[in-house]
Amino acid sequence: MKLFGTLPAMLTPYNKDLSINAQEYIKIARFGIKNGLNGIFCNGSAGDGLALSFDKKVQLMKLSVEAAKKEVPVISGIGSVIYEETLALAQKAKEIGVDALLLQPPFYYPISEENMIAYFSQIAKKVSLPLYIYNIPLFAPPISLKVAKTLSKIENIVGMKDSSGSAVDFAHFMDVCNFDIFVGREEYYLGALINGAKGSMTSCGGVFPEIMSKIYQNFHNQDFSTAQKLQKSIIKAISFASSLPFPLGYACLLEARGFNFNSLVSPHPIHENIKASFETKKQEAKKIIQEIHQEVGLSSL
């Protein structure tokens, strides 16, 4: 199954003991589907996928499939520095009913272009689900134009998520690659669509599903002025999210929207100064939510 349209990089809500809040995760996913999302993306960077145990990653796959109800496809990240774990996650995804896989380059250990091509090619041969590669230079070695072009010709590598944030790089990827490309930066969704993107996989897809979905819908309906207004409306929220350690800022926005999100319960360390000022940040987030609602309208939970 090939993906298209607007997918959320799902954030992961936790209970106070750091167990996954399954009920709230499904609520967030169903809210997004109701508001136009074309799929569910779990175990990505925003969802702490690289900071969770194997069992919790599998749990998120199961919850995503449950929430999707076969109405939309599910894609799961399978990234790990452990080669065998990546393959084991891919096998679990197949058993659970996930539709596609996303994989970033190996990180920590330096890797040449040739070895990066070998890594993705070998994984693609060993997994049965369609594989999307993930260019995320913030957290992993960047995928070069040469590597992307080569991999786009490999059987079972069906697309790429590009979170480089570079419009120039995106245009060149679109020019030479023989597969679908999704944008991973929400502030560039409309621009990426204009340049031929198949869709998006972003944190804002989960926080503002109605806005991100409408950007896609209005673009395809050739209502570019409305699409541009929607695109501009979320910039302030993205700037706010960037003022906190990732992905805490997006979690704070979800909490401000009314979801039961214990934002400060996280697998990542959070400094006491951030905790002390967090109530002020929550109020700032609520104000931003109100401003966006006044500008373009937001759905009630």
mmCIF file of C-alpha atoms in Angstrom:
data_model
loop_
_atom_site.group_PDB
_atom_site.id
_atom_site.type_symbol
_atom_site.label_atom_id
_atom_site.label_comp_id
_atom_site.label_asym_id
_atom_site.label_seq_id
_atom_site.Cartn_x
_atom_site.Cartn_y
_atom_site.Cartn_z
ATOM 1 C CA MET A 1 0.000 0.000 0.000
ATOM 2 C CA LYS A 2 1.445 3.362 -1.018
ATOM 3 C CA LEU A 3 0.804 6.325 1.235
ATOM 4 C CA PHE A 4 -0.425 9.786 0.303
ATOM 5 C CA GLY A 5 -1.680 12.969 1.906
ATOM 6 C CA THR A 6 -1.422 14.202 5.474
ATOM 7 C CA LEU A 7 -0.053 11.901 8.160
ATOM 8 C CA PRO A 8 0.760 12.839 11.765
ATOM 9 C CA ALA A 9 4.078 12.090 13.402
ATOM 10 C CA MET A 10 2.195 10.913 16.476
ATOM 11 C CA LEU A 11 3.367 12.125 19.878
ATOM 12 C CA THR A 12 3.238 9.615 22.714
ATOM 13 C CA PRO A 13 1.251 10.488 25.872
ATOM 14 C CA TYR A 14 2.400 8.913 29.132
ATOM 15 C CA ASN A 15 0.943 8.090 32.498
ATOM 16 C CA LYS A 16 2.827 9.344 35.563
ATOM 17 C CA ASP A 17 4.763 6.064 35.768
ATOM 18 C CA LEU A 18 5.982 6.556 32.162
ATOM 19 C CA SER A 19 3.746 3.795 30.826
ATOM 20 C CA ILE A 20 1.971 4.689 27.585
ATOM 21 C CA ASN A 21 -1.439 6.281 28.026
ATOM 22 C CA ALA A 22 -3.165 4.004 25.512
ATOM 23 C CA GLN A 23 -6.607 5.564 25.846
ATOM 24 C CA GLU A 24 -5.346 9.074 25.134
ATOM 25 C CA TYR A 25 -3.137 7.911 22.263
ATOM 26 C CA ILE A 26 -6.139 6.385 20.532
ATOM 27 C CA LYS A 27 -8.204 9.500 21.275
ATOM 28 C CA ILE A 28 -5.588 11.729 19.620
ATOM 29 C CA ALA A 29 -5.358 9.410 16.605
ATOM 30 C CA ARG A 30 -9.132 9.157 16.163
ATOM 31 C CA PHE A 31 -9.475 12.937 16.476
ATOM 32 C CA GLY A 32 -6.951 13.289 13.673
ATOM 33 C CA ILE A 33 -8.650 10.759 11.411
ATOM 34 C CA LYS A 34 -11.997 12.469 12.000
ATOM 35 C CA ASN A 35 -10.366 15.727 10.933
ATOM 36 C CA GLY A 36 -8.981 14.539 7.630
ATOM 37 C CA LEU A 37 -5.729 12.675 8.250
ATOM 38 C CA ASN A 38 -4.803 10.126 5.575
ATOM 39 C CA GLY A 39 -2.836 7.793 7.846
ATOM 40 C CA ILE A 40 -1.101 7.305 11.186
ATOM 41 C CA PHE A 41 2.676 7.441 11.673
ATOM 42 C CA CYS A 42 4.018 6.023 14.948
ATOM 43 C CA ASN A 43 7.475 5.512 16.449
ATOM 44 C CA GLY A 44 8.896 8.620 14.844
ATOM 45 C CA SER A 45 11.096 11.273 16.421
ATOM 46 C CA ALA A 46 8.126 13.211 17.825
ATOM 47 C CA GLY A 47 6.784 10.049 19.441
ATOM 48 C CA ASP A 48 10.098 9.280 21.194
ATOM 49 C CA GLY A 49 10.541 6.232 18.978
ATOM 50 C CA LEU A 50 14.306 6.125 19.496
ATOM 51 C CA ALA A 51 13.966 6.540 23.266
ATOM 52 C CA LEU A 52 11.493 3.711 23.900
ATOM 53 C CA SER A 53 11.964 0.049 24.640
ATOM 54 C CA PHE A 54 11.238 -2.591 22.012
ATOM 55 C CA ASP A 55 8.007 -3.555 23.804
ATOM 56 C CA LYS A 56 6.734 0.030 23.904
ATOM 57 C CA LYS A 57 7.444 0.478 20.207
ATOM 58 C CA VAL A 58 5.431 -2.657 19.509
ATOM 59 C CA GLN A 59 2.652 -1.359 21.769
ATOM 60 C CA LEU A 60 2.477 1.871 19.750
ATOM 61 C CA MET A 61 2.173 -0.145 16.551
ATOM 62 C CA LYS A 62 -0.738 -2.101 18.038
ATOM 63 C CA LEU A 63 -2.458 1.053 19.300
ATOM 64 C CA SER A 64 -2.037 2.736 15.914
ATOM 65 C CA VAL A 65 -3.570 -0.207 14.053
ATOM 66 C CA GLU A 66 -6.408 -0.285 16.576
ATOM 67 C CA ALA A 67 -7.032 3.448 16.174
ATOM 68 C CA ALA A 68 -6.850 3.320 12.373
ATOM 69 C CA LYS A 69 -9.654 0.712 12.207
ATOM 70 C CA LYS A 70 -8.511 -0.076 8.664
ATOM 71 C CA GLU A 71 -9.877 3.309 7.611
ATOM 72 C CA VAL A 72 -6.382 4.692 6.981
ATOM 73 C CA PRO A 73 -2.942 3.059 6.668
ATOM 74 C CA VAL A 74 -0.355 2.904 9.449
ATOM 75 C CA ILE A 75 3.373 3.477 9.019
ATOM 76 C CA SER A 76 5.883 2.789 11.794
ATOM 77 C CA GLY A 77 9.449 3.832 12.358
ATOM 78 C CA ILE A 78 11.821 0.904 12.840
ATOM 79 C CA GLY A 79 15.072 2.799 13.373
ATOM 80 C CA SER A 80 17.702 1.445 15.760
ATOM 81 C CA VAL A 81 21.475 1.325 16.054
ATOM 82 C CA ILE A 82 20.993 -2.439 16.440
ATOM 83 C CA TYR A 83 20.549 -4.056 13.017
ATOM 84 C CA GLU A 84 18.740 -7.096 14.417
ATOM 85 C CA GLU A 85 16.283 -4.899 16.330
ATOM 86 C CA THR A 86 15.359 -3.034 13.154
ATOM 87 C CA LEU A 87 14.559 -6.344 11.456
ATOM 88 C CA ALA A 88 12.663 -7.598 14.521
ATOM 89 C CA LEU A 89 10.545 -4.420 14.590
ATOM 90 C CA ALA A 90 9.813 -4.865 10.889
ATOM 91 C CA GLN A 91 8.651 -8.417 11.514
ATOM 92 C CA LYS A 92 6.432 -7.331 14.412
ATOM 93 C CA ALA A 93 4.954 -4.577 12.267
ATOM 94 C CA LYS A 94 4.015 -7.145 9.633
ATOM 95 C CA GLU A 95 2.399 -9.438 12.236
ATOM 96 C CA ILE A 96 0.424 -6.582 13.811
ATOM 97 C CA GLY A 97 -0.983 -5.242 10.545
ATOM 98 C CA VAL A 98 1.129 -2.131 9.956
ATOM 99 C CA ASP A 99 1.125 -1.107 6.283
ATOM 100 C CA ALA A 100 4.573 0.452 5.768
ATOM 101 C CA LEU A 101 7.921 1.101 7.451
ATOM 102 C CA LEU A 102 10.121 4.178 7.884
ATOM 103 C CA LEU A 103 13.857 3.954 8.474
ATOM 104 C CA GLN A 104 16.516 6.623 8.987
ATOM 105 C CA PRO A 105 20.250 6.041 8.387
ATOM 106 C CA PRO A 106 22.239 4.423 11.209
ATOM 107 C CA PHE A 107 23.520 7.051 13.621
ATOM 108 C CA TYR A 108 26.504 7.460 15.976
ATOM 109 C CA TYR A 109 28.910 5.429 13.837
ATOM 110 C CA PRO A 110 30.209 7.284 10.747
ATOM 111 C CA ILE A 111 28.866 5.835 7.516
ATOM 112 C CA SER A 112 29.960 6.360 3.907
ATOM 113 C CA GLU A 113 27.555 6.851 1.003
ATOM 114 C CA GLU A 114 28.344 3.343 -0.241
ATOM 115 C CA ASN A 115 27.637 1.758 3.123
ATOM 116 C CA MET A 116 24.459 3.792 3.537
ATOM 117 C CA ILE A 117 23.233 2.449 0.195
ATOM 118 C CA ALA A 118 24.190 -1.070 1.288
ATOM 119 C CA TYR A 119 22.388 -0.657 4.632
ATOM 120 C CA PHE A 120 19.067 0.430 3.165
ATOM 121 C CA SER A 121 19.286 -2.029 0.272
ATOM 122 C CA GLN A 122 19.891 -4.976 2.602
ATOM 123 C CA ILE A 123 17.037 -3.984 4.912
ATOM 124 C CA ALA A 124 14.695 -3.540 1.931
ATOM 125 C CA LYS A 125 15.428 -7.099 0.798
ATOM 126 C CA LYS A 126 14.794 -8.563 4.250
ATOM 127 C CA VAL A 127 11.493 -6.857 5.102
ATOM 128 C CA SER A 128 8.176 -7.639 3.450
ATOM 129 C CA LEU A 129 6.444 -4.291 4.006
ATOM 130 C CA PRO A 130 7.054 -1.249 1.784
ATOM 131 C CA LEU A 131 10.024 0.754 3.074
ATOM 132 C CA TYR A 132 10.344 4.542 3.183
ATOM 133 C CA ILE A 133 13.748 6.044 3.907
ATOM 134 C CA TYR A 134 14.009 8.989 6.283
ATOM 135 C CA ASN A 135 16.265 11.983 5.721
ATOM 136 C CA ILE A 136 16.559 13.754 9.074
ATOM 137 C CA PRO A 137 19.913 15.551 9.277
ATOM 138 C CA LEU A 138 19.063 16.939 12.740
ATOM 139 C CA PHE A 139 19.351 13.465 14.261
ATOM 140 C CA ALA A 140 21.090 11.164 11.759
ATOM 141 C CA PRO A 141 23.615 11.366 8.898
ATOM 142 C CA PRO A 142 22.052 13.215 5.950
ATOM 143 C CA ILE A 143 20.965 11.278 2.897
ATOM 144 C CA SER A 144 22.785 12.761 -0.083
ATOM 145 C CA LEU A 145 21.289 13.272 -3.521
ATOM 146 C CA LYS A 146 23.435 10.407 -4.853
ATOM 147 C CA VAL A 147 22.213 8.023 -2.154
ATOM 148 C CA ALA A 148 18.565 9.006 -2.563
ATOM 149 C CA LYS A 149 18.725 8.672 -6.358
ATOM 150 C CA THR A 150 20.310 5.217 -6.091
ATOM 151 C CA LEU A 151 17.900 3.971 -3.437
ATOM 152 C CA SER A 152 14.872 5.219 -5.366
ATOM 153 C CA LYS A 153 15.604 2.483 -7.918
ATOM 154 C CA ILE A 154 15.763 -0.313 -5.327
ATOM 155 C CA GLU A 155 12.822 -2.707 -5.206
ATOM 156 C CA ASN A 156 10.661 -2.263 -2.087
ATOM 157 C CA ILE A 157 12.066 1.198 -1.285
ATOM 158 C CA VAL A 158 8.957 3.139 -2.254
ATOM 159 C CA GLY A 159 9.573 6.631 -0.929
ATOM 160 C CA MET A 160 11.303 9.065 1.376
ATOM 161 C CA LYS A 161 10.408 11.424 4.182
ATOM 162 C CA ASP A 162 12.570 14.538 3.942
ATOM 163 C CA SER A 163 12.957 16.531 7.160
ATOM 164 C CA SER A 164 15.973 18.520 6.000
ATOM 165 C CA GLY A 165 13.920 21.706 5.885
ATOM 166 C CA SER A 166 15.748 22.708 2.699
ATOM 167 C CA ALA A 167 13.541 23.736 -0.209
ATOM 168 C CA VAL A 168 16.575 23.539 -2.486
ATOM 169 C CA ASP A 169 17.410 19.974 -1.454
ATOM 170 C CA PHE A 170 13.752 18.983 -1.742
ATOM 171 C CA ALA A 171 13.581 20.281 -5.317
ATOM 172 C CA HIS A 172 16.671 18.292 -6.264
ATOM 173 C CA PHE A 173 15.331 15.125 -4.600
ATOM 174 C CA MET A 174 12.122 15.518 -6.592
ATOM 175 C CA ASP A 175 14.124 15.963 -9.793
ATOM 176 C CA VAL A 176 16.244 12.795 -9.604
ATOM 177 C CA CYS A 177 14.352 10.310 -7.407
ATOM 178 C CA ASN A 178 12.040 7.667 -8.782
ATOM 179 C CA PHE A 179 9.800 7.345 -5.712
ATOM 180 C CA ASP A 180 7.293 9.308 -3.611
ATOM 181 C CA ILE A 181 8.609 12.026 -1.302
ATOM 182 C CA PHE A 182 6.872 13.281 1.838
ATOM 183 C CA VAL A 183 7.878 16.461 3.622
ATOM 184 C CA GLY A 184 8.721 16.258 7.319
ATOM 185 C CA ARG A 185 8.742 19.984 8.086
ATOM 186 C CA GLU A 186 5.296 21.434 8.664
ATOM 187 C CA GLU A 187 6.222 25.031 7.838
ATOM 188 C CA TYR A 188 7.055 23.935 4.288
ATOM 189 C CA TYR A 189 4.011 21.757 3.553
ATOM 190 C CA LEU A 190 2.461 23.990 0.906
ATOM 191 C CA GLY A 191 5.822 24.683 -0.717
ATOM 192 C CA ALA A 192 6.589 20.967 -0.823
ATOM 193 C CA LEU A 193 3.224 20.205 -2.421
ATOM 194 C CA ILE A 194 3.931 22.799 -5.083
ATOM 195 C CA ASN A 195 7.232 21.034 -5.719
ATOM 196 C CA GLY A 196 5.509 17.656 -6.089
ATOM 197 C CA ALA A 197 5.406 16.183 -2.590
ATOM 198 C CA LYS A 198 3.110 13.199 -2.079
ATOM 199 C CA GLY A 199 2.122 14.527 1.344
ATOM 200 C CA SER A 200 3.503 15.182 4.814
ATOM 201 C CA MET A 201 4.489 13.352 8.004
ATOM 202 C CA THR A 202 4.826 16.010 10.709
ATOM 203 C CA SER A 203 4.290 16.770 14.376
ATOM 204 C CA CYS A 204 1.722 19.414 13.447
ATOM 205 C CA GLY A 205 -0.233 16.701 11.684
ATOM 206 C CA GLY A 206 -1.027 15.343 15.128
ATOM 207 C CA VAL A 207 -1.450 18.684 16.889
ATOM 208 C CA PHE A 208 -3.405 20.490 14.147
ATOM 209 C CA PRO A 209 -4.815 17.718 11.928
ATOM 210 C CA GLU A 210 -7.638 19.864 10.577
ATOM 211 C CA ILE A 211 -5.243 22.590 9.421
ATOM 212 C CA MET A 212 -2.621 20.288 7.921
ATOM 213 C CA SER A 213 -5.292 18.245 6.148
ATOM 214 C CA LYS A 214 -6.934 21.357 4.745
ATOM 215 C CA ILE A 215 -3.617 22.605 3.368
ATOM 216 C CA TYR A 216 -3.454 19.397 1.323
ATOM 217 C CA GLN A 217 -7.118 19.508 0.339
ATOM 218 C CA ASN A 218 -7.113 23.174 -0.684
ATOM 219 C CA PHE A 219 -3.914 22.739 -2.668
ATOM 220 C CA HIS A 220 -5.462 19.902 -4.677
ATOM 221 C CA ASN A 221 -8.638 21.960 -5.107
ATOM 222 C CA GLN A 222 -6.407 24.769 -6.445
ATOM 223 C CA ASP A 223 -7.548 27.145 -3.702
ATOM 224 C CA PHE A 224 -4.027 28.376 -3.119
ATOM 225 C CA SER A 225 -4.947 31.516 -1.149
ATOM 226 C CA THR A 226 -6.778 29.458 1.494
ATOM 227 C CA ALA A 227 -3.942 26.925 1.585
ATOM 228 C CA GLN A 228 -1.454 29.750 2.121
ATOM 229 C CA LYS A 229 -3.569 31.258 4.924
ATOM 230 C CA LEU A 230 -3.722 27.877 6.665
ATOM 231 C CA GLN A 231 0.022 27.357 6.204
ATOM 232 C CA LYS A 232 0.813 30.749 7.706
ATOM 233 C CA SER A 233 -1.506 30.202 10.681
ATOM 234 C CA ILE A 234 0.653 27.486 12.251
ATOM 235 C CA ILE A 235 4.025 29.256 11.993
ATOM 236 C CA LYS A 236 3.601 30.840 15.423
ATOM 237 C CA ALA A 237 2.900 27.414 16.909
ATOM 238 C CA ILE A 238 6.013 25.951 15.288
ATOM 239 C CA SER A 239 8.108 28.828 16.648
ATOM 240 C CA PHE A 240 6.666 28.189 20.097
ATOM 241 C CA ALA A 241 7.425 24.467 19.873
ATOM 242 C CA SER A 242 11.016 25.300 18.941
ATOM 243 C CA SER A 243 11.404 27.316 22.154
ATOM 244 C CA LEU A 244 11.312 24.067 24.164
ATOM 245 C CA PRO A 245 13.359 20.880 23.820
ATOM 246 C CA PHE A 246 11.949 18.640 21.099
ATOM 247 C CA PRO A 247 9.298 17.233 21.263
ATOM 248 C CA LEU A 248 8.177 18.927 24.504
ATOM 249 C CA GLY A 249 6.887 22.023 22.710
ATOM 250 C CA TYR A 250 4.480 19.997 20.569
ATOM 251 C CA ALA A 251 3.350 18.035 23.623
ATOM 252 C CA CYS A 252 2.599 21.339 25.346
ATOM 253 C CA LEU A 253 0.481 22.428 22.362
ATOM 254 C CA LEU A 254 -1.480 19.166 22.484
ATOM 255 C CA GLU A 255 -2.064 19.716 26.189
ATOM 256 C CA ALA A 256 -3.209 23.276 25.433
ATOM 257 C CA ARG A 257 -5.701 21.890 22.933
ATOM 258 C CA GLY A 258 -7.303 19.912 25.755
ATOM 259 C CA PHE A 259 -5.807 16.450 25.508
ATOM 260 C CA ASN A 260 -4.774 14.621 28.678
ATOM 261 C CA PHE A 261 -1.080 14.983 27.952
ATOM 262 C CA ASN A 262 1.330 14.901 30.884
ATOM 263 C CA SER A 263 3.898 16.884 28.951
ATOM 264 C CA LEU A 264 6.591 16.833 31.629
ATOM 265 C CA VAL A 265 6.386 13.033 31.915
ATOM 266 C CA SER A 266 8.964 12.114 29.314
ATOM 267 C CA PRO A 267 11.699 9.560 28.595
ATOM 268 C CA HIS A 268 13.999 12.551 27.998
ATOM 269 C CA PRO A 269 15.717 14.550 30.784
ATOM 270 C CA ILE A 270 14.077 17.921 31.479
ATOM 271 C CA HIS A 271 15.948 20.639 33.373
ATOM 272 C CA GLU A 272 14.410 22.017 36.555
ATOM 273 C CA ASN A 273 14.347 25.534 35.078
ATOM 274 C CA ILE A 274 12.095 24.298 32.259
ATOM 275 C CA LYS A 275 9.821 22.556 34.753
ATOM 276 C CA ALA A 276 9.625 25.701 36.876
ATOM 277 C CA SER A 277 8.592 27.870 33.926
ATOM 278 C CA PHE A 278 6.312 25.321 32.288
ATOM 279 C CA GLU A 279 3.021 26.720 33.599
ATOM 280 C CA THR A 280 3.888 30.006 31.927
ATOM 281 C CA LYS A 281 4.670 28.139 28.692
ATOM 282 C CA LYS A 282 1.320 26.343 28.890
ATOM 283 C CA GLN A 283 -0.465 29.666 29.123
ATOM 284 C CA GLU A 284 1.507 30.903 26.121
ATOM 285 C CA ALA A 285 0.499 27.772 24.217
ATOM 286 C CA LYS A 286 -3.176 28.314 25.063
ATOM 287 C CA LYS A 287 -2.964 31.868 23.768
ATOM 288 C CA ILE A 288 -1.470 30.627 20.492
ATOM 289 C CA ILE A 289 -4.231 28.034 20.162
ATOM 290 C CA GLN A 290 -6.830 30.778 20.640
ATOM 291 C CA GLU A 291 -5.165 32.984 18.014
ATOM 292 C CA ILE A 292 -5.083 30.164 15.475
ATOM 293 C CA HIS A 293 -8.730 29.364 16.190
ATOM 294 C CA GLN A 294 -9.668 33.009 15.542
ATOM 295 C CA GLU A 295 -7.694 33.041 12.287
ATOM 296 C CA VAL A 296 -8.743 29.768 10.633
ATOM 297 C CA GLY A 297 -10.921 27.859 13.103
ATOM 298 C CA LEU A 298 -10.121 24.717 15.062
ATOM 299 C CA SER A 299 -12.264 21.639 15.751
ATOM 300 C CA SER A 300 -13.443 20.936 19.282
ATOM 301 C CA LEU A 301 -12.350 17.701 20.924
#
